[in-house]
Amino acid sequence: EVQLVESGGGLVQPGGSLRLSCAASGFTFSSYAMSWVRQAPGKGLEWVSAISGSGGSTYYADSVKGRFTISRDNSKNTLYLQMNSLRAEDTAVYYCAKSWRISAYMDVWGKGTTVTVSS
Amino acid sequence: EIVMTQSPATLSVSPGERATLSCRASQSVSSNLAWYQQKPGQAPRLLIYGASTRATGIPARFSGSGSGTEFTLTISSLQSEDFAVYYCQQYNNWPPGITFGQGTRLEIK
């Protein structure tokens, strides 16, 4: 069964850092692009970042560029999102999602991990 | 950035009836359009990709149509489990990235 499981969310103060992880199973992880998508409370979906299967290409939404870093460890079948200089507006549920290429629809999603930025 | 606009924001339909949801792109996205369903407290689920291809395991009552800038998701006979929020997403314009519509809430009338 194809599965994505996020972890690492929590409460952090403004200006703080957090690293999210997404453990993948049931498919050849290195063959697929991966994305992070977030959803603020009561709001819609916002694409955050994406990475190619090899990890050689990365892309970011303007709202997080320069603060967030996406990476992956294909030997561990794990995707990461390092989030620095966090702001209140980064408060959201963060989902990881799989796609067959970096600019494509996302066919498998994790259940999400909640990040709350508050003092 | 391509802006995706969904209408209506909320749609009230009775079980067994047809629901028609619309999604408009600010510029052509060809057929690079997906639809997702999201229920409260759950992750989004892929319904349609390529504007009209049902994802694996999606019932035939869900259908997608359109190309360019105008797209439609139709649910032919609403079941109780279909009441949810639906999002469209374009993946034609890269970079800078993927964009989603703001969602349509489908509620029971």
Short mmCIF file of N, CA, C and O in Angstrom, two decimals, chain B residues 20-86:
data_model
loop_
_atom_site.label_atom_id
_atom_site.label_comp_id
_atom_site.label_asym_id
_atom_site.label_seq_id
_atom_site.Cartn_x
_atom_site.Cartn_y
_atom_site.Cartn_z
N THR B 20 -22.95 20.41 -10.42
CA THR B 20 -22.01 20.92 -11.42
C THR B 20 -21.17 22.02 -10.81
O THR B 20 -21.69 23.05 -10.36
N LEU B 21 -19.85 21.80 -10.74
CA LEU B 21 -18.91 22.74 -10.16
C LEU B 21 -18.03 23.29 -11.27
O LEU B 21 -17.61 22.55 -12.16
N SER B 22 -17.72 24.58 -11.19
CA SER B 22 -16.95 25.23 -12.23
C SER B 22 -15.61 25.73 -11.73
O SER B 22 -15.46 26.07 -10.55
N CYS B 23 -14.65 25.78 -12.64
CA CYS B 23 -13.32 26.26 -12.35
C CYS B 23 -12.82 27.01 -13.57
O CYS B 23 -12.90 26.49 -14.70
N ARG B 24 -12.36 28.22 -13.37
CA ARG B 24 -11.87 29.05 -14.48
C ARG B 24 -10.43 29.45 -14.21
O ARG B 24 -10.09 29.85 -13.10
N ALA B 25 -9.59 29.36 -15.24
CA ALA B 25 -8.19 29.77 -15.15
C ALA B 25 -8.01 31.14 -15.77
O ALA B 25 -8.67 31.48 -16.75
N SER B 26 -7.09 31.92 -15.21
CA SER B 26 -6.86 33.28 -15.71
C SER B 26 -6.15 33.29 -17.06
O SER B 26 -6.15 34.31 -17.75
N GLN B 27 -5.55 32.18 -17.43
CA GLN B 27 -5.00 31.98 -18.76
C GLN B 27 -5.03 30.49 -19.05
O GLN B 27 -5.23 29.68 -18.14
N SER B 28 -4.82 30.13 -20.29
CA SER B 28 -4.98 28.73 -20.67
C SER B 28 -4.03 27.81 -19.90
O SER B 28 -2.84 28.11 -19.75
N VAL B 29 -4.58 26.70 -19.42
CA VAL B 29 -3.78 25.66 -18.79
C VAL B 29 -3.87 24.36 -19.59
O VAL B 29 -3.54 23.28 -19.10
N SER B 30 -4.33 24.48 -20.85
CA SER B 30 -4.54 23.30 -21.70
C SER B 30 -5.46 22.32 -20.98
O SER B 30 -6.51 22.71 -20.49
N SER B 31 -5.05 21.07 -20.85
CA SER B 31 -5.85 20.10 -20.08
C SER B 31 -5.16 19.72 -18.78
O SER B 31 -5.46 18.69 -18.18
N ASN B 32 -4.22 20.54 -18.35
CA ASN B 32 -3.44 20.26 -17.14
C ASN B 32 -4.18 20.74 -15.90
O ASN B 32 -3.75 21.66 -15.20
N LEU B 33 -5.30 20.07 -15.64
CA LEU B 33 -6.21 20.47 -14.57
C LEU B 33 -6.63 19.24 -13.79
O LEU B 33 -6.99 18.21 -14.38
N ALA B 34 -6.56 19.34 -12.47
CA ALA B 34 -6.96 18.25 -11.58
C ALA B 34 -8.05 18.74 -10.63
O ALA B 34 -8.15 19.94 -10.35
N TRP B 35 -8.84 17.78 -10.17
CA TRP B 35 -9.86 18.04 -9.15
C TRP B 35 -9.58 17.15 -7.94
O TRP B 35 -9.23 15.98 -8.09
N TYR B 36 -9.78 17.73 -6.76
CA TYR B 36 -9.60 17.01 -5.51
C TYR B 36 -10.85 17.16 -4.64
O TYR B 36 -11.53 18.19 -4.70
N GLN B 37 -11.09 16.15 -3.83
CA GLN B 37 -12.16 16.17 -2.85
C GLN B 37 -11.52 16.19 -1.46
O GLN B 37 -10.57 15.44 -1.21
N GLN B 38 -12.04 17.03 -0.58
CA GLN B 38 -11.55 17.04 0.79
C GLN B 38 -12.71 17.05 1.78
O GLN B 38 -13.57 17.93 1.73
N LYS B 39 -12.70 16.07 2.65
CA LYS B 39 -13.69 16.00 3.72
C LYS B 39 -13.09 16.55 5.00
O LYS B 39 -11.85 16.57 5.14
N PRO B 40 -13.92 17.00 5.94
CA PRO B 40 -13.40 17.61 7.18
C PRO B 40 -12.41 16.70 7.89
O PRO B 40 -12.68 15.52 8.09
N GLY B 41 -11.25 17.28 8.25
CA GLY B 41 -10.25 16.54 8.99
C GLY B 41 -9.46 15.54 8.18
O GLY B 41 -8.67 14.78 8.74
N GLN B 42 -9.68 15.52 6.87
CA GLN B 42 -8.97 14.58 6.02
C GLN B 42 -8.10 15.29 5.00
O GLN B 42 -8.28 16.47 4.73
N ALA B 43 -7.17 14.54 4.44
CA ALA B 43 -6.34 15.06 3.36
C ALA B 43 -7.14 15.11 2.06
O ALA B 43 -8.13 14.39 1.90
N PRO B 44 -6.73 15.95 1.13
CA PRO B 44 -7.38 15.93 -0.19
C PRO B 44 -7.20 14.57 -0.86
O PRO B 44 -6.21 13.86 -0.60
N ARG B 45 -8.14 14.24 -1.72
CA ARG B 45 -8.08 13.00 -2.50
C ARG B 45 -8.22 13.35 -3.97
O ARG B 45 -9.14 14.09 -4.35
N LEU B 46 -7.33 12.83 -4.78
CA LEU B 46 -7.37 13.09 -6.22
C LEU B 46 -8.59 12.41 -6.83
O LEU B 46 -8.79 11.22 -6.66
N LEU B 47 -9.39 13.19 -7.57
CA LEU B 47 -10.55 12.66 -8.29
C LEU B 47 -10.29 12.55 -9.78
O LEU B 47 -10.55 11.52 -10.41
N ILE B 48 -9.83 13.64 -10.36
CA ILE B 48 -9.72 13.79 -11.81
C ILE B 48 -8.37 14.42 -12.13
O ILE B 48 -7.93 15.34 -11.43
N TYR B 49 -7.71 13.95 -13.19
CA TYR B 49 -6.52 14.62 -13.71
C TYR B 49 -6.62 14.68 -15.22
O TYR B 49 -7.47 14.02 -15.83
N GLY B 50 -5.79 15.52 -15.82
CA GLY B 50 -5.90 15.70 -17.26
C GLY B 50 -7.26 16.22 -17.67
O GLY B 50 -7.72 15.96 -18.78
N ALA B 51 -7.91 16.93 -16.77
CA ALA B 51 -9.22 17.56 -16.94
C ALA B 51 -10.38 16.57 -16.98
O ALA B 51 -11.50 16.93 -16.59
N SER B 52 -10.13 15.32 -17.42
CA SER B 52 -11.27 14.41 -17.61
C SER B 52 -11.00 12.96 -17.27
O SER B 52 -11.91 12.13 -17.41
N THR B 53 -9.82 12.62 -16.81
CA THR B 53 -9.48 11.23 -16.49
C THR B 53 -9.71 10.96 -15.01
O THR B 53 -9.12 11.63 -14.16
N ARG B 54 -10.54 9.98 -14.72
CA ARG B 54 -10.77 9.63 -13.31
C ARG B 54 -9.56 8.93 -12.73
O ARG B 54 -8.95 8.05 -13.37
N ALA B 55 -9.22 9.29 -11.50
CA ALA B 55 -8.13 8.62 -10.81
C ALA B 55 -8.57 7.20 -10.41
O ALA B 55 -9.76 6.89 -10.42
N THR B 56 -7.61 6.40 -10.04
CA THR B 56 -7.88 5.02 -9.65
C THR B 56 -8.89 4.95 -8.51
O THR B 56 -8.74 5.63 -7.49
N GLY B 57 -9.93 4.14 -8.72
CA GLY B 57 -10.90 3.91 -7.66
C GLY B 57 -11.99 4.95 -7.54
O GLY B 57 -12.85 4.83 -6.66
N ILE B 58 -11.98 5.94 -8.41
CA ILE B 58 -13.01 6.99 -8.33
C ILE B 58 -14.27 6.53 -9.07
O ILE B 58 -14.18 6.11 -10.24
N PRO B 59 -15.43 6.63 -8.44
CA PRO B 59 -16.66 6.15 -9.08
C PRO B 59 -17.00 6.90 -10.36
O PRO B 59 -16.66 8.08 -10.52
N ALA B 60 -17.70 6.21 -11.23
CA ALA B 60 -18.04 6.77 -12.55
C ALA B 60 -19.00 7.94 -12.47
O ALA B 60 -19.16 8.67 -13.45
N ARG B 61 -19.64 8.16 -11.32
CA ARG B 61 -20.54 9.32 -11.21
C ARG B 61 -19.77 10.64 -11.22
O ARG B 61 -20.37 11.70 -11.41
N PHE B 62 -18.46 10.58 -11.02
CA PHE B 62 -17.62 11.78 -11.10
C PHE B 62 -17.08 11.90 -12.53
O PHE B 62 -16.47 10.96 -13.06
N SER B 63 -17.28 13.07 -13.13
CA SER B 63 -16.73 13.29 -14.46
C SER B 63 -16.21 14.72 -14.57
O SER B 63 -16.75 15.64 -13.95
N GLY B 64 -15.16 14.88 -15.37
CA GLY B 64 -14.58 16.19 -15.58
C GLY B 64 -14.57 16.52 -17.06
O GLY B 64 -14.47 15.64 -17.91
N SER B 65 -14.67 17.81 -17.35
CA SER B 65 -14.65 18.24 -18.75
C SER B 65 -14.02 19.62 -18.83
O SER B 65 -13.84 20.31 -17.81
N GLY B 66 -13.71 20.02 -20.06
CA GLY B 66 -13.17 21.33 -20.31
C GLY B 66 -11.73 21.31 -20.76
O GLY B 66 -11.04 20.29 -20.69
N SER B 67 -11.26 22.45 -21.24
CA SER B 67 -9.86 22.65 -21.62
C SER B 67 -9.64 24.14 -21.78
O SER B 67 -10.59 24.91 -21.90
N GLY B 68 -8.38 24.52 -21.77
CA GLY B 68 -8.08 25.94 -21.89
C GLY B 68 -8.29 26.68 -20.59
O GLY B 68 -7.44 26.59 -19.69
N THR B 69 -9.39 27.40 -20.47
CA THR B 69 -9.64 28.18 -19.26
C THR B 69 -10.91 27.81 -18.51
O THR B 69 -11.12 28.29 -17.39
N GLU B 70 -11.76 26.98 -19.09
CA GLU B 70 -13.05 26.67 -18.46
C GLU B 70 -13.16 25.17 -18.22
O GLU B 70 -13.03 24.36 -19.15
N PHE B 71 -13.45 24.82 -16.97
CA PHE B 71 -13.51 23.41 -16.58
C PHE B 71 -14.74 23.16 -15.70
O PHE B 71 -15.19 24.06 -14.99
N THR B 72 -15.21 21.92 -15.76
CA THR B 72 -16.38 21.54 -14.99
C THR B 72 -16.17 20.17 -14.36
O THR B 72 -15.65 19.26 -15.00
N LEU B 73 -16.58 20.07 -13.10
CA LEU B 73 -16.66 18.77 -12.43
C LEU B 73 -18.14 18.49 -12.22
O LEU B 73 -18.86 19.31 -11.64
N THR B 74 -18.58 17.33 -12.69
CA THR B 74 -19.98 16.94 -12.55
C THR B 74 -20.07 15.67 -11.71
O THR B 74 -19.32 14.72 -11.94
N ILE B 75 -20.98 15.71 -10.76
CA ILE B 75 -21.28 14.50 -9.98
C ILE B 75 -22.71 14.15 -10.33
O ILE B 75 -23.64 14.92 -10.05
N SER B 76 -22.91 13.00 -10.98
CA SER B 76 -24.17 12.75 -11.65
C SER B 76 -25.32 12.48 -10.69
O SER B 76 -26.44 12.90 -10.94
N SER B 77 -25.10 11.77 -9.63
CA SER B 77 -26.16 11.44 -8.67
C SER B 77 -25.53 11.44 -7.29
O SER B 77 -24.85 10.48 -6.92
N LEU B 78 -25.76 12.51 -6.56
CA LEU B 78 -25.02 12.71 -5.32
C LEU B 78 -25.34 11.67 -4.26
O LEU B 78 -26.51 11.37 -3.98
N GLN B 79 -24.28 11.13 -3.69
CA GLN B 79 -24.38 10.22 -2.56
C GLN B 79 -24.00 10.99 -1.30
O GLN B 79 -23.35 12.04 -1.36
N SER B 80 -24.39 10.47 -0.17
CA SER B 80 -24.14 11.17 1.10
C SER B 80 -22.65 11.43 1.31
O SER B 80 -22.27 12.46 1.87
N GLU B 81 -21.82 10.51 0.83
CA GLU B 81 -20.38 10.65 1.05
C GLU B 81 -19.72 11.68 0.12
O GLU B 81 -18.53 11.95 0.25
N ASP B 82 -20.49 12.24 -0.79
CA ASP B 82 -19.93 13.21 -1.74
C ASP B 82 -19.96 14.64 -1.22
O ASP B 82 -19.36 15.53 -1.83
N PHE B 83 -20.62 14.86 -0.11
CA PHE B 83 -20.70 16.22 0.41
C PHE B 83 -19.38 16.55 1.09
O PHE B 83 -18.98 15.93 2.06
N ALA B 84 -18.69 17.53 0.50
CA ALA B 84 -17.31 17.83 0.86
C ALA B 84 -16.92 19.14 0.19
O ALA B 84 -17.75 19.79 -0.44
N VAL B 85 -15.64 19.50 0.30
CA VAL B 85 -15.10 20.65 -0.42
C VAL B 85 -14.30 20.12 -1.62
O VAL B 85 -13.54 19.14 -1.49
N TYR B 86 -14.46 20.77 -2.76
CA TYR B 86 -13.78 20.36 -3.98
C TYR B 86 -12.86 21.48 -4.45
O TYR B 86 -13.26 22.65 -4.49
#
